[in-house]
Tab-separated table of N, CA and C in Angstrom:
chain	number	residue	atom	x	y	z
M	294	UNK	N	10.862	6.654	11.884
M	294	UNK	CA	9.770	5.708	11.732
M	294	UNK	C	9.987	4.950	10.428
M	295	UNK	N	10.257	3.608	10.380
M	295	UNK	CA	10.290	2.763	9.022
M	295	UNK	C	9.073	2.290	8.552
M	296	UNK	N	9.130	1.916	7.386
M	296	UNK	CA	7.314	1.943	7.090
M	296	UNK	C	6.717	-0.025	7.566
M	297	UNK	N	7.960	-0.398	8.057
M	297	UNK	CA	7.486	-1.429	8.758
M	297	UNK	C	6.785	-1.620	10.272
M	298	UNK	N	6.846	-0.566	10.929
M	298	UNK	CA	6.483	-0.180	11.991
M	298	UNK	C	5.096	-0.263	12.575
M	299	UNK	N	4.311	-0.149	13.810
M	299	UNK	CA	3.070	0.115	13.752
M	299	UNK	C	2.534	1.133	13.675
M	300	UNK	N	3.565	1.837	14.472
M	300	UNK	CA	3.454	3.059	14.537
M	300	UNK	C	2.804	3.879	12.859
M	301	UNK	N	4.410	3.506	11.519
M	301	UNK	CA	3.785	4.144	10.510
M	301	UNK	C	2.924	3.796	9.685
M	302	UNK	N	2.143	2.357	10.104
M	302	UNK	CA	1.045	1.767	9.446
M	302	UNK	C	-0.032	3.039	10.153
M	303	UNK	N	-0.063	2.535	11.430
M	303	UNK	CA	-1.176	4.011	11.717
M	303	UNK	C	-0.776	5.146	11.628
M	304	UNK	N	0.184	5.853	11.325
M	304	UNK	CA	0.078	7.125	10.278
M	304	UNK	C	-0.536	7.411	8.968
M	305	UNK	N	0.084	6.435	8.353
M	305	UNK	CA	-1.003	6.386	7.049
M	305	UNK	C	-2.212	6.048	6.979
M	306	UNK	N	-2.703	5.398	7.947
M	306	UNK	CA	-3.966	4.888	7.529
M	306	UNK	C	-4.875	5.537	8.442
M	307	UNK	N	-4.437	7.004	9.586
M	307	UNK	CA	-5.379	7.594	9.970
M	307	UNK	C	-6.653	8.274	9.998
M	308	UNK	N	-6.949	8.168	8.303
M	308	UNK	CA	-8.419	8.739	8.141
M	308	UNK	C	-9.197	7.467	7.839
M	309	UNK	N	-8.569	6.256	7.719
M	309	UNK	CA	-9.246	4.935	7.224
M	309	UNK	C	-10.602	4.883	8.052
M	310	UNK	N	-11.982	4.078	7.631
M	310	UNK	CA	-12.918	3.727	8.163
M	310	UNK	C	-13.626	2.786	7.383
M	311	UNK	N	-13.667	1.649	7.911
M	311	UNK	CA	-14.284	0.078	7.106
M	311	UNK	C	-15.606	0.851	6.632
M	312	UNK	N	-16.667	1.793	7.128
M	312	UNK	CA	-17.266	2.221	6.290
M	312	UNK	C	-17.193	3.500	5.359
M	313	UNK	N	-17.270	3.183	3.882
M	313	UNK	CA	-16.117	3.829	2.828
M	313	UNK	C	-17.178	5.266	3.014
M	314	UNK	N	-17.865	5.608	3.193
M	314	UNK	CA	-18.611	6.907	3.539
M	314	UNK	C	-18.026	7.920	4.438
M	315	UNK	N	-17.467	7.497	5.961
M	315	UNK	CA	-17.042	8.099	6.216
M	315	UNK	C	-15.297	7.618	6.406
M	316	UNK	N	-14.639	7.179	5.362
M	316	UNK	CA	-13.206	6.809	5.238
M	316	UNK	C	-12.404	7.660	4.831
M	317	UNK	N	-11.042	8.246	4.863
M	317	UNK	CA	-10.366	9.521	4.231
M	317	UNK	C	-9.661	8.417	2.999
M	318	UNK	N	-8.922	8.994	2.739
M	318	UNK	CA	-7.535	8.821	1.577
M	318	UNK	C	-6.738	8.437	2.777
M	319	UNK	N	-5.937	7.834	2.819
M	319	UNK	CA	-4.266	7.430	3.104
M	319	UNK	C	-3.473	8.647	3.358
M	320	UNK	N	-2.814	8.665	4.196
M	320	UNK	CA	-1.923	9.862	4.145
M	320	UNK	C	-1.206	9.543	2.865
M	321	UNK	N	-0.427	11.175	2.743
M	321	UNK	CA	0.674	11.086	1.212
M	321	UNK	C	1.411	10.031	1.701
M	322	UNK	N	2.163	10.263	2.630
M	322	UNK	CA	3.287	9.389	2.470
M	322	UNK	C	3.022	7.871	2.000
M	323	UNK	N	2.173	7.623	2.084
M	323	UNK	CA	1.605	5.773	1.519
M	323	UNK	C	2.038	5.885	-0.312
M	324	UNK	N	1.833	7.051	-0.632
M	324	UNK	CA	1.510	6.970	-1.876
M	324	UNK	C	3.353	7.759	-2.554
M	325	UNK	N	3.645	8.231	-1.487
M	325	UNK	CA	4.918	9.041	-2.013
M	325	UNK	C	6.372	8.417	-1.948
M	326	UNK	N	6.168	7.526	-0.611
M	326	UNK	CA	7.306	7.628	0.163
M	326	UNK	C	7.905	6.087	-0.591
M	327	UNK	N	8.598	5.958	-1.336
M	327	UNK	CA	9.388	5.076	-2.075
M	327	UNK	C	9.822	3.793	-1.059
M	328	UNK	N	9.958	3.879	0.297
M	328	UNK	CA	9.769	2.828	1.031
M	328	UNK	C	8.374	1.916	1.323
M	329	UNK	N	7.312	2.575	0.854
M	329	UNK	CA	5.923	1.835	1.073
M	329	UNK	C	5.710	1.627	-0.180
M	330	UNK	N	6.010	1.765	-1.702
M	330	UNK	CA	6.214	1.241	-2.638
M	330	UNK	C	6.919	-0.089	-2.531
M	331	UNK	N	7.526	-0.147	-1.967
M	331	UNK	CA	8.354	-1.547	-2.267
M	331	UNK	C	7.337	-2.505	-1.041
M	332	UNK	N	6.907	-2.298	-0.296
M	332	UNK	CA	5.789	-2.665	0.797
M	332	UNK	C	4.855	-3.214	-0.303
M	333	UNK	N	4.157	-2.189	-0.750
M	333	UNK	CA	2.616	-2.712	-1.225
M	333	UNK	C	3.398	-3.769	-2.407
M	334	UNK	N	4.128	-3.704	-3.587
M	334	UNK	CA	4.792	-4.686	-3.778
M	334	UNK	C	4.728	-5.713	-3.367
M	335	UNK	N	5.147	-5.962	-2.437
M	335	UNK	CA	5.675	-6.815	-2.225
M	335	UNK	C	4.664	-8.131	-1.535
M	336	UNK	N	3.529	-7.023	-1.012
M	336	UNK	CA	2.342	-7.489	0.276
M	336	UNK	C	1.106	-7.925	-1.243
M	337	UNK	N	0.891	-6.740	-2.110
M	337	UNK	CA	-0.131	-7.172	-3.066
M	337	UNK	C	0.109	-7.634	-4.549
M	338	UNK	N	1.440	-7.680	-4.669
M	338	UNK	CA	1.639	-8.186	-5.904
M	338	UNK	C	1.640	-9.884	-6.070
M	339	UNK	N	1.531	-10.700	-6.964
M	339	UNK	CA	2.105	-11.977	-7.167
M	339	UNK	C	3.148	-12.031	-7.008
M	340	UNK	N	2.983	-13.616	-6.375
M	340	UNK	CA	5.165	-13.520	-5.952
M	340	UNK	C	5.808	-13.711	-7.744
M	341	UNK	N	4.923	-14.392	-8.354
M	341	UNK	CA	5.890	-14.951	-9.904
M	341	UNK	C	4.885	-14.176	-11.026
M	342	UNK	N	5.462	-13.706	-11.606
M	342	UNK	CA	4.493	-13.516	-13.065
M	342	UNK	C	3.936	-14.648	-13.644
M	343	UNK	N	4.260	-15.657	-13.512
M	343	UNK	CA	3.222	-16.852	-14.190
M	343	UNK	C	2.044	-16.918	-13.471
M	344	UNK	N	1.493	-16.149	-12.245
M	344	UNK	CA	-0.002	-16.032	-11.703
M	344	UNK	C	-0.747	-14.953	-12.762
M	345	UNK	N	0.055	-13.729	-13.609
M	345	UNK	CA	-0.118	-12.918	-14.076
M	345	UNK	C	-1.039	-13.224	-15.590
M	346	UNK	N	-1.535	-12.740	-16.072
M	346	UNK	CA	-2.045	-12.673	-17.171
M	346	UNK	C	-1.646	-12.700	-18.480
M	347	UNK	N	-1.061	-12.758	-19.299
M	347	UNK	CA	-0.198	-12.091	-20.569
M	347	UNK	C	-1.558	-11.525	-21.186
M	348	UNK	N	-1.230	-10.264	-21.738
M	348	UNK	CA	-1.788	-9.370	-22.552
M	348	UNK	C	-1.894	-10.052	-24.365
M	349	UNK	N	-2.884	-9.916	-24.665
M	349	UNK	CA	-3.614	-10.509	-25.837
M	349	UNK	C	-2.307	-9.868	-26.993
M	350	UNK	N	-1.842	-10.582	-28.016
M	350	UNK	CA	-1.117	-10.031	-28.947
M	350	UNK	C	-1.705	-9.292	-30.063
């Protein structure tokens, strides 16, 4: 299963529920598996650091 799949989107996200009361956590693997790192990357980050902020000196 690649984490591009549908299949392993609904693995991980089997306890999910739009209402956060009764919603689980993510399976581990969302949070472990070094292939869905480069995912959320890629899906929630800015594409350029110039959208980014710079930190106050």
């Amino acid at each position: 299963m690649t984490p591009d799949s549908t299949a392993a989107f609904d693995h991980i996200s089997a306890g999910y529920d739009p209402d956060p009361a009764l919603s689980m956590s993510l399976h581990a693997d969302a949070y472990t598996d070094p292939r869905w790192h480069e995912i959320d990357q890629r899906d929630t980050m800015p594409a350029s650091s110039s959208s980014t902020r710079k930190p106050p000196d």
